[in-house]
Amino acid sequence: DVKVTQSSRYLVKRTGEKVFLECVQDMDHENMFWYRQDPGLGLRLIYFSYDVKMKEKGDIPEGYSVSREKKERFSLILESASTNQTSMYLCATAPGLGQEAGQPQHFGDGTRLSIL
Amino acid sequence: AQSVTQPDIHITVSEGASLELRCNYSYGATPYLFWYVQSPGQGLQLLLKYFSGDTLVQGIKGFEAEFKRSQSSFNLRKPSVHWSDAAEYFCAVGARTNAGKSTFGDGTTLTVKP
């Protein structure tokens, strides 16, 4: 079974801090994704990565960056946290085109981030 | 571009009643289609998926969904709802050439009355 582990379930930070959210997967999936989830807005894609050191912007990348130095780890970085980044953040993985293409995404349990 | 619409933001059903959650998608070819469920404070869990073949797909927890190409729909059904089914449900569409990306609907929240 695929396991996607997000480093924190709950996190409280202050405005202006640099915040790191970590995601680790154990299934050798090529694709990894970061979403934020807000009431009434569903899941919005922030960034995704289809290979080590490769990334693409999603729908709402502003204020965020990502890092993927190893295949199993995908980090989301809030460069200077702001209160409007208070949200639930979900990491997901999926096989790539060369793997079992078209498979569903597998999600972590989420990190509920509060920026004060 | 692909898109997904879940017309119902919130649905309430009585325990033991049948359930249908609607999903409409927009995509130029045959898509991959998924239904996920999210319990409070948790990530999303896959209920079922459609890739090809039989248009009626069975999933976990007694759920099923039917792919109707002519209506661009992939509605989720369950004949008898249990209180533990209360959760948020997401429909998603994936492109066959799109490196694992999926587009998600905004979700439908299901409340189950005793």
CSV table of C-alpha atoms in Angstrom, one decimal:
chain,number,residue,atom,x,y,z
A,1,ASP,CA,0.0,0.0,0.0
A,2,VAL,CA,1.2,3.5,-0.8
A,3,LYS,CA,2.2,5.6,2.2
A,4,VAL,CA,2.4,9.3,1.9
A,5,THR,CA,3.6,11.0,5.1
A,6,GLN,CA,3.3,14.7,5.8
A,7,SER,CA,5.6,15.8,8.5
A,8,SER,CA,3.1,17.7,10.6
A,9,ARG,CA,-0.6,17.4,11.2
A,10,TYR,CA,-0.9,20.8,12.8
A,11,LEU,CA,1.4,23.8,12.5
A,12,VAL,CA,1.2,27.3,13.8
A,13,LYS,CA,3.6,30.0,12.5
A,14,ARG,CA,3.9,33.7,12.5
A,15,THR,CA,3.5,36.2,9.7
A,16,GLY,CA,6.7,36.7,7.8
A,17,GLU,CA,8.3,33.4,8.8
A,18,LYS,CA,9.7,31.0,6.3
A,19,VAL,CA,7.7,27.8,6.5
A,20,PHE,CA,8.6,24.3,5.3
A,21,LEU,CA,6.0,21.5,4.8
A,22,GLU,CA,7.5,18.1,4.1
A,23,CYS,CA,6.0,15.2,2.2
A,24,VAL,CA,7.6,11.7,1.9
A,25,GLN,CA,6.4,8.8,-0.1
A,26,ASP,CA,7.5,5.2,-0.2
A,27,MET,CA,6.2,4.0,-3.5
A,28,ASP,CA,8.8,5.3,-6.0
A,29,HIS,CA,6.1,7.4,-7.7
A,30,GLU,CA,7.5,9.9,-10.2
A,31,ASN,CA,4.7,12.5,-9.7
A,32,MET,CA,4.2,14.5,-6.5
A,33,PHE,CA,1.7,17.3,-5.9
A,34,TRP,CA,0.9,20.0,-3.3
A,35,TYR,CA,-2.6,21.3,-2.9
A,36,ARG,CA,-4.3,23.6,-0.6
A,37,GLN,CA,-7.9,23.0,0.5
A,38,ASP,CA,-10.2,25.8,1.7
A,39,PRO,CA,-13.9,25.6,2.4
A,40,GLY,CA,-16.0,26.0,-0.7
A,41,LEU,CA,-13.0,26.1,-3.0
A,42,GLY,CA,-12.1,22.4,-3.2
A,43,LEU,CA,-8.6,21.4,-3.9
A,44,ARG,CA,-6.4,23.9,-5.7
A,45,LEU,CA,-3.0,22.8,-7.1
A,46,ILE,CA,-0.1,24.8,-6.0
A,47,TYR,CA,2.9,23.0,-7.6
A,48,PHE,CA,3.7,19.6,-8.9
A,49,SER,CA,6.8,17.7,-9.7
A,50,TYR,CA,7.2,14.9,-12.3
A,51,ASP,CA,10.8,14.1,-11.5
A,52,VAL,CA,13.7,15.0,-9.2
A,53,LYS,CA,14.5,18.7,-9.5
A,54,MET,CA,11.6,19.1,-12.0
A,55,LYS,CA,8.6,21.2,-11.1
A,56,GLU,CA,5.7,23.0,-12.7
A,57,LYS,CA,3.4,25.7,-11.4
A,58,GLY,CA,-0.1,24.8,-10.6
A,59,ASP,CA,-3.1,27.1,-10.4
A,60,ILE,CA,-2.0,29.1,-7.4
A,61,PRO,CA,1.8,29.2,-7.1
A,62,GLU,CA,2.1,32.8,-5.9
A,63,GLY,CA,3.8,33.0,-2.5
A,64,TYR,CA,5.0,29.4,-2.6
A,65,SER,CA,8.0,27.5,-3.9
A,66,VAL,CA,8.9,23.8,-3.9
A,67,SER,CA,11.9,21.6,-3.7
A,68,ARG,CA,12.5,18.0,-4.8
A,69,GLU,CA,16.0,16.9,-4.3
A,70,LYS,CA,15.2,13.2,-3.9
A,71,LYS,CA,12.5,11.2,-5.5
A,72,GLU,CA,10.7,10.3,-2.3
A,73,ARG,CA,10.6,13.8,-0.8
A,74,PHE,CA,8.7,16.9,-2.0
A,75,SER,CA,8.8,20.1,0.1
A,76,LEU,CA,6.5,23.1,0.0
A,77,ILE,CA,8.0,26.4,1.1
A,78,LEU,CA,6.2,29.5,2.1
A,79,GLU,CA,8.8,32.1,1.6
A,80,SER,CA,7.2,34.7,3.8
A,81,ALA,CA,4.1,33.4,5.4
A,82,SER,CA,1.0,35.5,5.4
A,83,THR,CA,-2.4,35.1,7.1
A,84,ASN,CA,-4.1,34.3,3.8
A,85,GLN,CA,-2.0,31.2,3.6
A,86,THR,CA,-3.8,29.7,6.6
A,87,SER,CA,-5.2,26.5,5.1
A,88,MET,CA,-5.2,22.7,4.9
A,89,TYR,CA,-2.3,21.6,2.8
A,90,LEU,CA,-2.4,18.2,1.1
A,91,CYS,CA,0.4,16.3,-0.5
A,92,ALA,CA,-0.3,13.6,-3.1
A,93,THR,CA,1.6,11.2,-5.3
A,94,ALA,CA,0.9,9.3,-8.5
A,95,PRO,CA,2.8,7.1,-11.0
A,96,GLY,CA,4.2,8.8,-14.0
A,97,LEU,CA,3.7,8.3,-17.7
A,98,GLY,CA,6.4,5.6,-17.8
A,99,GLN,CA,4.9,3.9,-14.8
A,100,GLU,CA,1.3,2.9,-14.4
A,101,ALA,CA,-0.1,5.9,-16.2
A,102,GLY,CA,-3.5,7.1,-15.2
A,103,GLN,CA,-3.5,5.7,-11.7
A,104,PRO,CA,-5.2,7.7,-9.0
A,105,GLN,CA,-3.4,10.0,-6.7
A,106,HIS,CA,-2.5,8.9,-3.2
A,107,PHE,CA,-2.9,11.5,-0.5
A,108,GLY,CA,-1.3,12.2,2.9
A,109,ASP,CA,-3.4,13.1,5.9
A,110,GLY,CA,-2.8,16.8,5.4
A,111,THR,CA,-1.2,19.6,7.4
A,112,ARG,CA,-3.5,22.2,8.9
A,113,LEU,CA,-1.4,25.4,8.9
A,114,SER,CA,-2.3,28.5,10.8
A,115,ILE,CA,-0.5,31.8,10.2
A,116,LEU,CA,-0.9,34.3,13.1
B,1,ALA,CA,-8.6,22.0,-20.6
B,2,GLN,CA,-10.4,19.5,-18.4
B,3,SER,CA,-12.9,20.5,-15.8
B,4,VAL,CA,-15.2,18.9,-13.2
B,5,THR,CA,-18.5,20.1,-11.9
B,6,GLN,CA,-20.2,18.8,-8.8
B,7,PRO,CA,-23.5,20.6,-8.8
B,8,ASP,CA,-24.5,19.8,-5.2
B,9,ILE,CA,-22.5,21.5,-2.5
B,10,HIS,CA,-24.3,19.8,0.3
B,11,ILE,CA,-26.6,16.8,0.5
B,12,THR,CA,-28.5,15.4,3.4
B,13,VAL,CA,-30.0,11.9,3.4
B,14,SER,CA,-31.5,9.6,6.0
B,15,GLU,CA,-29.6,6.6,7.2
B,16,GLY,CA,-30.7,3.6,5.1
B,17,ALA,CA,-31.8,5.8,2.1
B,18,SER,CA,-30.2,5.6,-1.3
B,19,LEU,CA,-27.6,8.2,-2.4
B,20,GLU,CA,-26.6,9.7,-5.7
B,21,LEU,CA,-23.9,12.3,-6.0
B,22,ARG,CA,-23.6,14.0,-9.3
B,23,CYS,CA,-20.5,14.7,-11.3
B,24,ASN,CA,-20.1,16.2,-14.7
B,25,TYR,CA,-16.8,16.6,-16.5
B,26,SER,CA,-15.4,18.3,-19.5
B,27,TYR,CA,-12.7,16.6,-21.5
B,28,GLY,CA,-12.1,16.1,-25.3
B,29,ALA,CA,-11.5,12.4,-25.2
B,30,THR,CA,-12.1,9.5,-22.9
B,31,PRO,CA,-10.9,10.5,-19.5
B,32,TYR,CA,-9.8,8.7,-16.4
B,33,LEU,CA,-12.5,9.3,-13.7
B,34,PHE,CA,-12.2,9.0,-10.0
B,35,TRP,CA,-14.3,9.4,-6.9
B,36,TYR,CA,-12.5,10.1,-3.6
B,37,VAL,CA,-13.9,10.5,0.0
B,38,GLN,CA,-12.5,12.7,2.7
B,39,SER,CA,-13.4,12.2,6.3
B,40,PRO,CA,-12.9,15.2,8.7
B,41,GLY,CA,-9.2,15.9,9.3
B,42,GLN,CA,-8.0,13.3,6.9
B,43,GLY,CA,-6.6,13.1,3.4
B,44,LEU,CA,-8.5,11.8,0.4
B,45,GLN,CA,-9.2,8.1,-0.1
B,46,LEU,CA,-10.0,6.6,-3.4
B,47,LEU,CA,-13.5,5.0,-3.7
B,48,LEU,CA,-13.4,3.9,-7.3
B,49,LYS,CA,-12.0,4.7,-10.7
B,50,TYR,CA,-13.0,4.3,-14.3
B,51,PHE,CA,-10.4,3.8,-17.1
B,52,SER,CA,-12.2,1.8,-19.8
B,53,GLY,CA,-14.5,-1.1,-20.4
B,54,ASP,CA,-17.6,-1.7,-18.3
B,55,THR,CA,-19.2,1.7,-17.6
B,56,LEU,CA,-20.6,0.6,-14.2
B,57,VAL,CA,-17.7,0.6,-11.7
B,58,GLN,CA,-17.8,-1.0,-8.3
B,59,GLY,CA,-15.8,0.5,-5.5
B,60,ILE,CA,-15.1,0.1,-1.8
B,61,LYS,CA,-17.6,0.6,1.0
B,62,GLY,CA,-20.5,-0.5,-1.3
B,63,PHE,CA,-20.3,2.5,-3.7
B,64,GLU,CA,-20.6,2.3,-7.4
B,65,ALA,CA,-20.5,4.8,-10.3
B,66,GLU,CA,-21.7,4.8,-13.8
B,67,PHE,CA,-19.8,6.5,-16.7
B,68,LYS,CA,-22.2,8.0,-19.3
B,69,ARG,CA,-20.3,9.4,-22.2
B,70,SER,CA,-23.3,11.0,-23.8
B,71,GLN,CA,-24.0,13.0,-20.7
B,72,SER,CA,-20.4,13.6,-19.7
B,73,SER,CA,-21.3,12.3,-16.2
B,74,PHE,CA,-19.9,10.0,-13.6
B,75,ASN,CA,-22.4,9.9,-10.8
B,76,LEU,CA,-21.7,8.1,-7.6
B,77,ARG,CA,-24.4,5.9,-6.0
B,78,LYS,CA,-25.0,3.8,-2.9
B,79,PRO,CA,-28.2,1.9,-2.3
B,80,SER,CA,-28.3,2.3,1.5
B,81,VAL,CA,-26.3,4.9,3.3
B,82,HIS,CA,-24.7,4.3,6.7
B,83,TRP,CA,-24.0,7.1,9.3
B,84,SER,CA,-20.3,6.5,8.7
B,85,ASP,CA,-20.6,7.6,5.1
B,86,ALA,CA,-20.9,11.2,6.3
B,87,ALA,CA,-17.9,12.9,4.7
B,88,GLU,CA,-16.9,15.1,1.7
B,89,TYR,CA,-16.8,13.5,-1.7
B,90,PHE,CA,-14.7,14.6,-4.6
B,91,CYS,CA,-15.0,13.7,-8.3
B,92,ALA,CA,-11.8,14.0,-10.4
B,93,VAL,CA,-10.9,13.7,-14.0
B,94,GLY,CA,-7.4,12.8,-15.3
B,95,ALA,CA,-6.1,13.1,-18.8
B,96,ARG,CA,-4.5,10.1,-20.4
B,97,THR,CA,-1.4,12.1,-21.4
B,98,ASN,CA,-1.1,14.3,-18.4
B,99,ALA,CA,1.5,12.7,-16.2
B,100,GLY,CA,-0.8,11.8,-13.3
B,101,LYS,CA,-2.4,15.2,-12.9
B,102,SER,CA,-6.1,15.3,-12.0
B,103,THR,CA,-8.6,18.1,-11.9
B,104,PHE,CA,-10.9,17.9,-8.9
B,105,GLY,CA,-14.4,19.1,-8.4
B,106,ASP,CA,-15.3,21.4,-5.5
B,107,GLY,CA,-16.7,18.6,-3.5
B,108,THR,CA,-20.1,17.5,-2.1
B,109,THR,CA,-20.6,17.3,1.7
B,110,LEU,CA,-22.8,14.5,2.7
B,111,THR,CA,-24.7,14.6,6.0
B,112,VAL,CA,-26.5,11.5,7.2
B,113,LYS,CA,-29.6,11.9,9.4
B,114,PRO,CA,-30.3,9.2,12.0
